[in-house]
mmCIF file of N, CA and C in Angstrom:
data_model
loop_
_atom_site.group_PDB
_atom_site.id
_atom_site.type_symbol
_atom_site.label_atom_id
_atom_site.label_comp_id
_atom_site.label_asym_id
_atom_site.label_seq_id
_atom_site.Cartn_x
_atom_site.Cartn_y
_atom_site.Cartn_z
ATOM 1 N N UNK A 1 135.836 -65.338 135.553
ATOM 2 C CA UNK A 1 136.084 -64.508 134.390
ATOM 3 C C UNK A 1 134.758 -64.115 133.738
ATOM 4 N N UNK A 2 133.788 -65.022 133.767
ATOM 5 C CA UNK A 2 132.489 -64.717 133.162
ATOM 6 C C UNK A 2 131.799 -63.568 133.898
ATOM 7 N N UNK A 3 131.967 -63.529 135.220
ATOM 8 C CA UNK A 3 131.352 -62.448 135.987
ATOM 9 C C UNK A 3 131.984 -61.107 135.629
ATOM 10 N N UNK A 4 133.281 -61.102 135.439
ATOM 11 C CA UNK A 4 133.966 -59.864 135.072
ATOM 12 C C UNK A 4 133.527 -59.374 133.697
ATOM 13 N N UNK A 5 133.338 -60.291 132.767
ATOM 14 C CA UNK A 5 132.875 -59.922 131.423
ATOM 15 C C UNK A 5 131.440 -59.379 131.488
ATOM 16 N N UNK A 6 130.596 -60.035 132.279
ATOM 17 C CA UNK A 6 129.210 -59.574 132.413
ATOM 18 C C UNK A 6 129.149 -58.194 133.063
ATOM 19 N N UNK A 7 129.982 -57.970 134.077
ATOM 20 C CA UNK A 7 129.991 -56.661 134.731
ATOM 21 C C UNK A 7 130.508 -55.565 133.802
ATOM 22 N N UNK A 8 131.523 -55.878 133.016
ATOM 23 C CA UNK A 8 132.031 -54.862 132.086
ATOM 24 C C UNK A 8 131.021 -54.578 130.978
ATOM 25 N N UNK A 9 130.305 -55.596 130.537
ATOM 26 C CA UNK A 9 129.274 -55.393 129.518
ATOM 27 C C UNK A 9 128.136 -54.528 130.062
ATOM 28 N N UNK A 10 127.702 -54.807 131.287
ATOM 29 C CA UNK A 10 126.611 -54.003 131.846
ATOM 30 C C UNK A 10 127.079 -52.579 132.131
ATOM 31 N N UNK A 11 128.344 -52.394 132.522
ATOM 32 C CA UNK A 11 128.865 -51.044 132.692
ATOM 33 C C UNK A 11 128.894 -50.279 131.386
ATOM 34 N N UNK A 12 129.248 -50.967 130.304
ATOM 35 C CA UNK A 12 129.256 -50.325 128.985
ATOM 36 C C UNK A 12 127.846 -49.937 128.556
ATOM 37 N N UNK A 13 126.869 -50.780 128.864
ATOM 38 C CA UNK A 13 125.470 -50.460 128.547
ATOM 39 C C UNK A 13 125.023 -49.216 129.323
ATOM 40 N N UNK A 14 125.359 -49.149 130.609
ATOM 41 C CA UNK A 14 124.984 -47.995 131.419
ATOM 42 C C UNK A 14 125.622 -46.708 130.927
ATOM 43 N N UNK A 15 126.894 -46.772 130.576
ATOM 44 C CA UNK A 15 127.556 -45.579 130.049
ATOM 45 C C UNK A 15 127.017 -45.194 128.674
ATOM 46 N N UNK A 16 126.564 -46.177 127.905
ATOM 47 C CA UNK A 16 125.944 -45.872 126.615
ATOM 48 C C UNK A 16 124.653 -45.087 126.808
ATOM 49 N N UNK A 17 123.839 -45.488 127.794
ATOM 50 C CA UNK A 17 122.624 -44.725 128.090
ATOM 51 C C UNK A 17 122.975 -43.291 128.490
ATOM 52 N N UNK A 18 124.007 -43.144 129.318
ATOM 53 C CA UNK A 18 124.407 -41.802 129.746
ATOM 54 C C UNK A 18 124.874 -40.966 128.565
ATOM 55 N N UNK A 19 125.672 -41.549 127.701
ATOM 56 C CA UNK A 19 126.171 -40.804 126.537
ATOM 57 C C UNK A 19 125.043 -40.462 125.558
ATOM 58 N N UNK A 20 124.091 -41.376 125.406
ATOM 59 C CA UNK A 20 122.957 -41.071 124.537
ATOM 60 C C UNK A 20 122.136 -39.914 125.087
ATOM 61 N N UNK A 21 122.001 -39.840 126.404
ATOM 62 C CA UNK A 21 121.274 -38.738 127.016
ATOM 63 C C UNK A 21 121.961 -37.409 126.826
ATOM 64 N N UNK A 22 123.250 -37.438 126.529
ATOM 65 C CA UNK A 22 124.004 -36.191 126.343
ATOM 66 C C UNK A 22 124.251 -35.870 124.873
ATOM 67 N N UNK A 23 124.612 -36.865 124.096
ATOM 68 C CA UNK A 23 125.182 -36.606 122.782
ATOM 69 C C UNK A 23 124.187 -36.654 121.631
ATOM 70 N N UNK A 24 122.983 -37.146 121.841
ATOM 71 C CA UNK A 24 122.029 -37.129 120.735
ATOM 72 C C UNK A 24 121.755 -35.686 120.333
ATOM 73 N N UNK A 25 121.629 -35.474 119.054
ATOM 74 C CA UNK A 25 121.504 -34.110 118.526
ATOM 75 C C UNK A 25 120.272 -33.402 119.081
ATOM 76 N N UNK A 26 119.206 -34.156 119.334
ATOM 77 C CA UNK A 26 117.979 -33.551 119.856
ATOM 78 C C UNK A 26 118.204 -33.008 121.272
ATOM 79 N N UNK A 27 119.051 -33.674 122.061
ATOM 80 C CA UNK A 27 119.309 -33.238 123.438
ATOM 81 C C UNK A 27 120.494 -32.273 123.472
ATOM 82 N N UNK A 28 121.659 -32.703 123.041
ATOM 83 C CA UNK A 28 122.809 -31.849 122.821
ATOM 84 C C UNK A 28 123.369 -31.062 123.996
ATOM 85 N N UNK A 29 123.076 -31.444 125.204
ATOM 86 C CA UNK A 29 123.594 -30.749 126.378
ATOM 87 C C UNK A 29 124.365 -31.771 127.214
ATOM 88 N N UNK A 30 125.532 -31.387 127.679
ATOM 89 C CA UNK A 30 126.399 -32.332 128.376
ATOM 90 C C UNK A 30 126.399 -32.175 129.894
ATOM 91 N N UNK A 31 125.442 -31.463 130.457
ATOM 92 C CA UNK A 31 125.340 -31.328 131.906
ATOM 93 C C UNK A 31 125.154 -32.659 132.620
ATOM 94 N N UNK A 32 124.434 -33.617 132.058
ATOM 95 C CA UNK A 32 124.262 -34.891 132.784
ATOM 96 C C UNK A 32 125.553 -35.669 133.004
ATOM 97 N N UNK A 33 126.633 -35.313 132.332
ATOM 98 C CA UNK A 33 127.891 -36.023 132.545
ATOM 99 C C UNK A 33 128.450 -35.818 133.954
ATOM 100 N N UNK A 34 127.911 -34.865 134.685
ATOM 101 C CA UNK A 34 128.360 -34.673 136.058
ATOM 102 C C UNK A 34 127.977 -35.842 136.965
ATOM 103 N N UNK A 35 127.092 -36.724 136.527
ATOM 104 C CA UNK A 35 126.787 -37.906 137.341
ATOM 105 C C UNK A 35 127.968 -38.869 137.372
ATOM 106 N N UNK A 36 128.929 -38.692 136.483
ATOM 107 C CA UNK A 36 130.140 -39.518 136.543
ATOM 108 C C UNK A 36 130.868 -39.330 137.875
ATOM 109 N N UNK A 37 130.772 -38.151 138.442
ATOM 110 C CA UNK A 37 131.380 -37.891 139.752
ATOM 111 C C UNK A 37 130.748 -38.800 140.797
ATOM 112 N N UNK A 38 129.436 -38.967 140.734
ATOM 113 C CA UNK A 38 128.757 -39.837 141.690
ATOM 114 C C UNK A 38 129.170 -41.295 141.509
ATOM 115 N N UNK A 39 129.416 -41.703 140.268
ATOM 116 C CA UNK A 39 129.859 -43.074 140.024
ATOM 117 C C UNK A 39 131.214 -43.332 140.670
ATOM 118 N N UNK A 40 132.089 -42.334 140.622
ATOM 119 C CA UNK A 40 133.424 -42.519 141.175
ATOM 120 C C UNK A 40 133.447 -42.455 142.696
ATOM 121 N N UNK A 41 132.605 -41.607 143.295
ATOM 122 C CA UNK A 41 132.647 -41.486 144.753
ATOM 123 C C UNK A 41 131.729 -42.473 145.466
ATOM 124 N N UNK A 42 130.908 -43.191 144.745
ATOM 125 C CA UNK A 42 129.989 -44.137 145.365
ATOM 126 C C UNK A 42 130.690 -45.229 146.184
ATOM 127 N N UNK A 43 131.736 -45.883 145.701
ATOM 128 C CA UNK A 43 132.350 -46.944 146.510
ATOM 129 C C UNK A 43 133.300 -46.450 147.603
ATOM 130 N N UNK A 44 133.618 -45.175 147.649
ATOM 131 C CA UNK A 44 134.606 -44.676 148.607
ATOM 132 C C UNK A 44 134.192 -44.909 150.064
ATOM 133 N N UNK A 45 132.939 -44.652 150.474
ATOM 134 C CA UNK A 45 132.589 -44.948 151.874
ATOM 135 C C UNK A 45 132.755 -46.426 152.232
ATOM 136 N N UNK A 46 132.467 -47.301 151.293
ATOM 137 C CA UNK A 46 132.640 -48.734 151.556
ATOM 138 C C UNK A 46 134.114 -49.075 151.752
ATOM 139 N N UNK A 47 134.982 -48.522 150.921
ATOM 140 C CA UNK A 47 136.418 -48.779 151.051
ATOM 141 C C UNK A 47 136.952 -48.256 152.379
ATOM 142 N N UNK A 48 136.504 -47.076 152.791
ATOM 143 C CA UNK A 48 136.952 -46.500 154.055
ATOM 144 C C UNK A 48 136.460 -47.354 155.219
ATOM 145 N N UNK A 49 135.192 -47.775 155.178
ATOM 146 C CA UNK A 49 134.652 -48.597 156.256
ATOM 147 C C UNK A 49 135.345 -49.945 156.323
ATOM 148 N N UNK A 50 135.732 -50.481 155.186
ATOM 149 C CA UNK A 50 136.442 -51.753 155.150
ATOM 150 C C UNK A 50 137.813 -51.629 155.799
ATOM 151 N N UNK A 51 138.473 -50.481 155.587
ATOM 152 C CA UNK A 51 139.802 -50.268 156.158
ATOM 153 C C UNK A 51 139.737 -49.919 157.641
ATOM 154 N N UNK A 52 138.793 -49.055 158.014
ATOM 155 C CA UNK A 52 138.732 -48.559 159.382
ATOM 156 C C UNK A 52 138.046 -49.556 160.309
ATOM 157 N N UNK A 53 136.986 -50.207 159.801
ATOM 158 C CA UNK A 53 136.205 -51.109 160.631
ATOM 159 C C UNK A 53 136.987 -52.333 161.043
ATOM 160 N N UNK A 54 136.547 -52.924 162.133
ATOM 161 C CA UNK A 54 137.201 -54.147 162.584
ATOM 162 C C UNK A 54 136.828 -55.308 161.674
ATOM 163 N N UNK A 55 137.610 -56.348 161.712
ATOM 164 C CA UNK A 55 137.411 -57.488 160.819
ATOM 165 C C UNK A 55 136.511 -58.559 161.408
ATOM 166 N N UNK A 56 135.804 -58.235 162.451
ATOM 167 C CA UNK A 56 134.919 -59.229 163.051
ATOM 168 C C UNK A 56 133.707 -59.437 162.166
ATOM 169 N N UNK A 57 133.051 -60.541 162.372
ATOM 170 C CA UNK A 57 131.868 -60.866 161.580
ATOM 171 C C UNK A 57 130.591 -60.421 162.270
ATOM 172 N N UNK A 58 130.656 -59.318 162.944
ATOM 173 C CA UNK A 58 129.476 -58.793 163.623
ATOM 174 C C UNK A 58 128.417 -58.419 162.595
ATOM 175 N N UNK A 59 127.176 -58.555 162.993
ATOM 176 C CA UNK A 59 126.074 -58.279 162.069
ATOM 177 C C UNK A 59 126.017 -56.801 161.701
ATOM 178 N N UNK A 60 126.445 -55.932 162.604
ATOM 179 C CA UNK A 60 126.362 -54.514 162.331
ATOM 180 C C UNK A 60 127.490 -53.795 163.062
ATOM 181 N N UNK A 61 128.001 -52.765 162.446
ATOM 182 C CA UNK A 61 128.961 -51.902 163.117
ATOM 183 C C UNK A 61 128.631 -50.467 162.742
ATOM 184 N N UNK A 62 129.004 -49.556 163.610
ATOM 185 C CA UNK A 62 128.672 -48.152 163.368
ATOM 186 C C UNK A 62 129.360 -47.628 162.111
ATOM 187 N N UNK A 63 130.593 -48.053 161.897
ATOM 188 C CA UNK A 63 131.331 -47.583 160.720
ATOM 189 C C UNK A 63 130.681 -48.086 159.432
ATOM 190 N N UNK A 64 130.269 -49.341 159.432
ATOM 191 C CA UNK A 64 129.629 -49.907 158.246
ATOM 192 C C UNK A 64 128.277 -49.245 157.984
ATOM 193 N N UNK A 65 127.527 -49.001 159.045
ATOM 194 C CA UNK A 65 126.229 -48.344 158.888
ATOM 195 C C UNK A 65 126.374 -46.917 158.381
ATOM 196 N N UNK A 66 127.399 -46.216 158.847
ATOM 197 C CA UNK A 66 127.652 -44.867 158.358
ATOM 198 C C UNK A 66 128.044 -44.896 156.885
ATOM 199 N N UNK A 67 128.816 -45.898 156.483
ATOM 200 C CA UNK A 67 129.188 -46.040 155.071
ATOM 201 C C UNK A 67 127.948 -46.317 154.222
ATOM 202 N N UNK A 68 127.033 -47.152 154.716
ATOM 203 C CA UNK A 68 125.786 -47.392 153.980
ATOM 204 C C UNK A 68 124.983 -46.106 153.845
ATOM 205 N N UNK A 69 124.959 -45.312 154.913
ATOM 206 C CA UNK A 69 124.219 -44.054 154.887
ATOM 207 C C UNK A 69 124.779 -43.100 153.837
ATOM 208 N N UNK A 70 126.105 -42.925 153.836
ATOM 209 C CA UNK A 70 126.728 -42.030 152.859
ATOM 210 C C UNK A 70 126.570 -42.547 151.433
ATOM 211 N N UNK A 71 126.699 -43.852 151.259
ATOM 212 C CA UNK A 71 126.524 -44.429 149.923
ATOM 213 C C UNK A 71 125.101 -44.232 149.431
ATOM 214 N N UNK A 72 124.132 -44.398 150.317
ATOM 215 C CA UNK A 72 122.740 -44.175 149.938
ATOM 216 C C UNK A 72 122.513 -42.723 149.539
ATOM 217 N N UNK A 73 123.113 -41.793 150.266
ATOM 218 C CA UNK A 73 123.000 -40.375 149.915
ATOM 219 C C UNK A 73 123.601 -40.075 148.553
ATOM 220 N N UNK A 74 124.723 -40.704 148.254
ATOM 221 C CA UNK A 74 125.367 -40.493 146.954
ATOM 222 C C UNK A 74 124.491 -41.030 145.831
ATOM 223 N N UNK A 75 123.924 -42.218 146.028
ATOM 224 C CA UNK A 75 123.084 -42.826 144.988
ATOM 225 C C UNK A 75 121.808 -42.015 144.775
ATOM 226 N N UNK A 76 121.183 -41.587 145.853
ATOM 227 C CA UNK A 76 119.964 -40.771 145.729
ATOM 228 C C UNK A 76 120.282 -39.449 145.042
ATOM 229 N N UNK A 77 121.427 -38.870 145.349
ATOM 230 C CA UNK A 77 121.826 -37.619 144.693
ATOM 231 C C UNK A 77 122.053 -37.817 143.200
ATOM 232 N N UNK A 78 122.613 -38.969 142.838
ATOM 233 C CA UNK A 78 122.844 -39.244 141.422
ATOM 234 C C UNK A 78 121.533 -39.386 140.663
ATOM 235 N N UNK A 79 120.506 -39.912 141.309
ATOM 236 C CA UNK A 79 119.206 -40.012 140.656
ATOM 237 C C UNK A 79 118.467 -38.672 140.678
ATOM 238 N N UNK A 80 118.699 -37.867 141.698
ATOM 239 C CA UNK A 80 118.016 -36.583 141.791
ATOM 240 C C UNK A 80 118.595 -35.511 140.883
ATOM 241 N N UNK A 81 119.896 -35.592 140.607
ATOM 242 C CA UNK A 81 120.563 -34.562 139.810
ATOM 243 C C UNK A 81 119.946 -34.393 138.419
ATOM 244 N N UNK A 82 119.736 -35.458 137.624
ATOM 245 C CA UNK A 82 119.125 -35.237 136.309
ATOM 246 C C UNK A 82 117.663 -34.791 136.397
ATOM 247 N N UNK A 83 116.981 -35.185 137.450
ATOM 248 C CA UNK A 83 115.590 -34.742 137.610
ATOM 249 C C UNK A 83 115.550 -33.242 137.873
ATOM 250 N N UNK A 84 116.461 -32.761 138.699
ATOM 251 C CA UNK A 84 116.530 -31.317 138.957
ATOM 252 C C UNK A 84 116.912 -30.572 137.685
ATOM 253 N N UNK A 85 117.874 -31.118 136.926
ATOM 254 C CA UNK A 85 118.247 -30.474 135.663
ATOM 255 C C UNK A 85 117.064 -30.406 134.699
ATOM 256 N N UNK A 86 116.236 -31.448 134.681
ATOM 257 C CA UNK A 86 115.074 -31.446 133.793
ATOM 258 C C UNK A 86 114.000 -30.476 134.288
ATOM 259 N N UNK A 87 113.858 -30.374 135.617
ATOM 260 C CA UNK A 87 112.849 -29.458 136.165
ATOM 261 C C UNK A 87 113.176 -27.996 135.877
ATOM 262 N N UNK A 88 114.459 -27.641 135.879
ATOM 263 C CA UNK A 88 114.843 -26.260 135.584
ATOM 264 C C UNK A 88 115.079 -26.060 134.092
ATOM 265 N N UNK A 89 114.742 -27.059 133.306
ATOM 266 C CA UNK A 89 114.809 -27.045 131.854
ATOM 267 C C UNK A 89 116.224 -26.831 131.322
ATOM 268 N N UNK A 90 117.214 -27.329 132.062
ATOM 269 C CA UNK A 90 118.582 -27.321 131.555
ATOM 270 C C UNK A 90 118.787 -28.474 130.577
ATOM 271 N N UNK A 91 118.043 -29.575 130.797
ATOM 272 C CA UNK A 91 118.047 -30.708 129.865
ATOM 273 C C UNK A 91 116.601 -31.079 129.578
ATOM 274 N N UNK A 92 116.399 -31.847 128.545
ATOM 275 C CA UNK A 92 115.047 -32.302 128.192
ATOM 276 C C UNK A 92 114.714 -33.556 129.006
ATOM 277 N N UNK A 93 113.404 -33.843 129.122
ATOM 278 C CA UNK A 93 112.971 -34.979 129.926
ATOM 279 C C UNK A 93 113.395 -36.309 129.312
ATOM 280 N N UNK A 94 113.534 -36.372 128.010
ATOM 281 C CA UNK A 94 114.019 -37.601 127.378
ATOM 282 C C UNK A 94 115.453 -37.898 127.767
ATOM 283 N N UNK A 95 116.277 -36.854 127.817
ATOM 284 C CA UNK A 95 117.657 -37.015 128.272
ATOM 285 C C UNK A 95 117.688 -37.436 129.734
ATOM 286 N N UNK A 96 116.779 -36.891 130.522
ATOM 287 C CA UNK A 96 116.686 -37.272 131.931
ATOM 288 C C UNK A 96 116.359 -38.756 132.063
ATOM 289 N N UNK A 97 115.437 -39.239 131.245
ATOM 290 C CA UNK A 97 115.090 -40.662 131.287
ATOM 291 C C UNK A 97 116.258 -41.550 130.911
ATOM 292 N N UNK A 98 117.014 -41.147 129.890
ATOM 293 C CA UNK A 98 118.184 -41.932 129.501
ATOM 294 C C UNK A 98 119.255 -41.926 130.587
ATOM 295 N N UNK A 99 119.457 -40.803 131.228
ATOM 296 C CA UNK A 99 120.446 -40.726 132.297
ATOM 297 C C UNK A 99 119.994 -41.551 133.499
ATOM 298 N N UNK A 100 118.708 -41.522 133.814
ATOM 299 C CA UNK A 100 118.202 -42.343 134.922
ATOM 300 C C UNK A 100 118.340 -43.827 134.625
ATOM 301 N N UNK A 101 118.100 -44.224 133.382
ATOM 302 C CA UNK A 101 118.299 -45.630 133.004
ATOM 303 C C UNK A 101 119.779 -46.005 133.121
ATOM 304 N N UNK A 102 120.645 -45.110 132.683
ATOM 305 C CA UNK A 102 122.079 -45.343 132.829
ATOM 306 C C UNK A 102 122.497 -45.429 134.289
ATOM 307 N N UNK A 103 121.934 -44.575 135.140
ATOM 308 C CA UNK A 103 122.214 -44.637 136.577
ATOM 309 C C UNK A 103 121.830 -45.986 137.160
ATOM 310 N N UNK A 104 120.641 -46.455 136.814
ATOM 311 C CA UNK A 104 120.190 -47.735 137.352
ATOM 312 C C UNK A 104 121.133 -48.859 136.947
ATOM 313 N N UNK A 105 121.524 -48.884 135.693
ATOM 314 C CA UNK A 105 122.410 -49.949 135.219
ATOM 315 C C UNK A 105 123.788 -49.848 135.866
ATOM 316 N N UNK A 106 124.341 -48.648 135.947
ATOM 317 C CA UNK A 106 125.673 -48.473 136.518
ATOM 318 C C UNK A 106 125.693 -48.824 137.998
ATOM 319 N N UNK A 107 124.706 -48.368 138.753
ATOM 320 C CA UNK A 107 124.708 -48.668 140.185
ATOM 321 C C UNK A 107 124.438 -50.144 140.450
ATOM 322 N N UNK A 108 123.644 -50.789 139.618
ATOM 323 C CA UNK A 108 123.491 -52.243 139.754
ATOM 324 C C UNK A 108 124.789 -52.955 139.392
ATOM 325 N N UNK A 109 125.552 -52.412 138.453
ATOM 326 C CA UNK A 109 126.852 -52.977 138.112
ATOM 327 C C UNK A 109 127.828 -52.827 139.276
ATOM 328 N N UNK A 110 127.830 -51.675 139.924
ATOM 329 C CA UNK A 110 128.701 -51.468 141.086
ATOM 330 C C UNK A 110 128.310 -52.415 142.213
ATOM 331 N N UNK A 111 127.013 -52.560 142.444
ATOM 332 C CA UNK A 111 126.546 -53.505 143.459
ATOM 333 C C UNK A 111 126.961 -54.932 143.105
ATOM 334 N N UNK A 112 126.801 -55.299 141.850
ATOM 335 C CA UNK A 112 127.211 -56.639 141.412
ATOM 336 C C UNK A 112 128.696 -56.866 141.585
ATOM 337 N N UNK A 113 129.498 -55.832 141.352
ATOM 338 C CA UNK A 113 130.937 -55.953 141.541
ATOM 339 C C UNK A 113 131.262 -56.289 142.992
ATOM 340 N N UNK A 114 130.620 -55.592 143.928
ATOM 341 C CA UNK A 114 130.896 -55.858 145.329
ATOM 342 C C UNK A 114 130.324 -57.194 145.780
ATOM 343 N N UNK A 115 129.228 -57.626 145.197
ATOM 344 C CA UNK A 115 128.691 -58.938 145.562
ATOM 345 C C UNK A 115 129.561 -60.067 145.031
ATOM 346 N N UNK A 116 130.104 -59.895 143.829
ATOM 347 C CA UNK A 116 130.916 -60.955 143.225
ATOM 348 C C UNK A 116 132.329 -60.967 143.797
ATOM 349 N N UNK A 117 132.949 -59.795 143.909
ATOM 350 C CA UNK A 117 134.360 -59.738 144.280
ATOM 351 C C UNK A 117 134.601 -59.308 145.722
ATOM 352 N N UNK A 118 133.574 -59.095 146.499
ATOM 353 C CA UNK A 118 133.759 -58.621 147.867
ATOM 354 C C UNK A 118 133.613 -59.678 148.931
ATOM 355 N N UNK A 119 133.719 -60.928 148.587
ATOM 356 C CA UNK A 119 133.537 -61.997 149.565
ATOM 357 C C UNK A 119 134.783 -62.279 150.386
ATOM 358 N N UNK A 120 135.929 -61.803 149.961
ATOM 359 C CA UNK A 120 137.153 -62.013 150.706
ATOM 360 C C UNK A 120 137.796 -63.366 150.451
ATOM 361 N N UNK A 121 137.430 -64.054 149.389
ATOM 362 C CA UNK A 121 138.056 -65.328 149.075
ATOM 363 C C UNK A 121 139.307 -65.085 148.237
ATOM 364 N N UNK A 122 139.799 -66.103 147.566
ATOM 365 C CA UNK A 122 141.042 -65.976 146.805
ATOM 366 C C UNK A 122 140.945 -64.920 145.707
ATOM 367 N N UNK A 123 139.806 -64.837 145.052
ATOM 368 C CA UNK A 123 139.638 -63.941 143.908
ATOM 369 C C UNK A 123 138.723 -62.791 144.329
ATOM 370 N N UNK A 124 139.307 -61.741 144.879
ATOM 371 C CA UNK A 124 138.491 -60.645 145.385
ATOM 372 C C UNK A 124 138.947 -59.324 144.794
ATOM 373 N N UNK A 125 138.198 -58.275 145.061
ATOM 374 C CA UNK A 125 138.507 -56.960 144.518
ATOM 375 C C UNK A 125 139.793 -56.415 145.116
ATOM 376 N N UNK A 126 140.245 -56.955 146.243
ATOM 377 C CA UNK A 126 141.467 -56.461 146.865
ATOM 378 C C UNK A 126 142.679 -56.764 146.009
ATOM 379 N N UNK A 127 142.583 -57.724 145.091
ATOM 380 C CA UNK A 127 143.691 -58.042 144.222
ATOM 381 C C UNK A 127 143.844 -57.021 143.109
ATOM 382 N N UNK A 128 142.839 -56.232 142.850
ATOM 383 C CA UNK A 128 142.874 -55.281 141.752
ATOM 384 C C UNK A 128 143.698 -54.115 142.200
#
């Protein structure tokens, strides 16, 4: 239960950084909220690989490696999106920094979720 509370707290911190990058009066542009799409699609390749891949304990499988590749592309895109918005001056660089900080916290929270609840024991993410 403590891990779940810690993960929800860190997720709230990450979303707070994202909202501050959008809603502060000095920034006032809500384009960075499109990174929420990346947050939602980030775990999808892992879920698909878990379902499609075999249940053996092999060190590597093609399906799992492809899921890592797609997940890495999604995460890199989420970090690149606010930088591109700042380069074309759609958002200010301060908002970009807040969104990047929020990205780091959120993606570490997602990673922590899979490390804590993805072991396949009695209390796993499959129960959710």
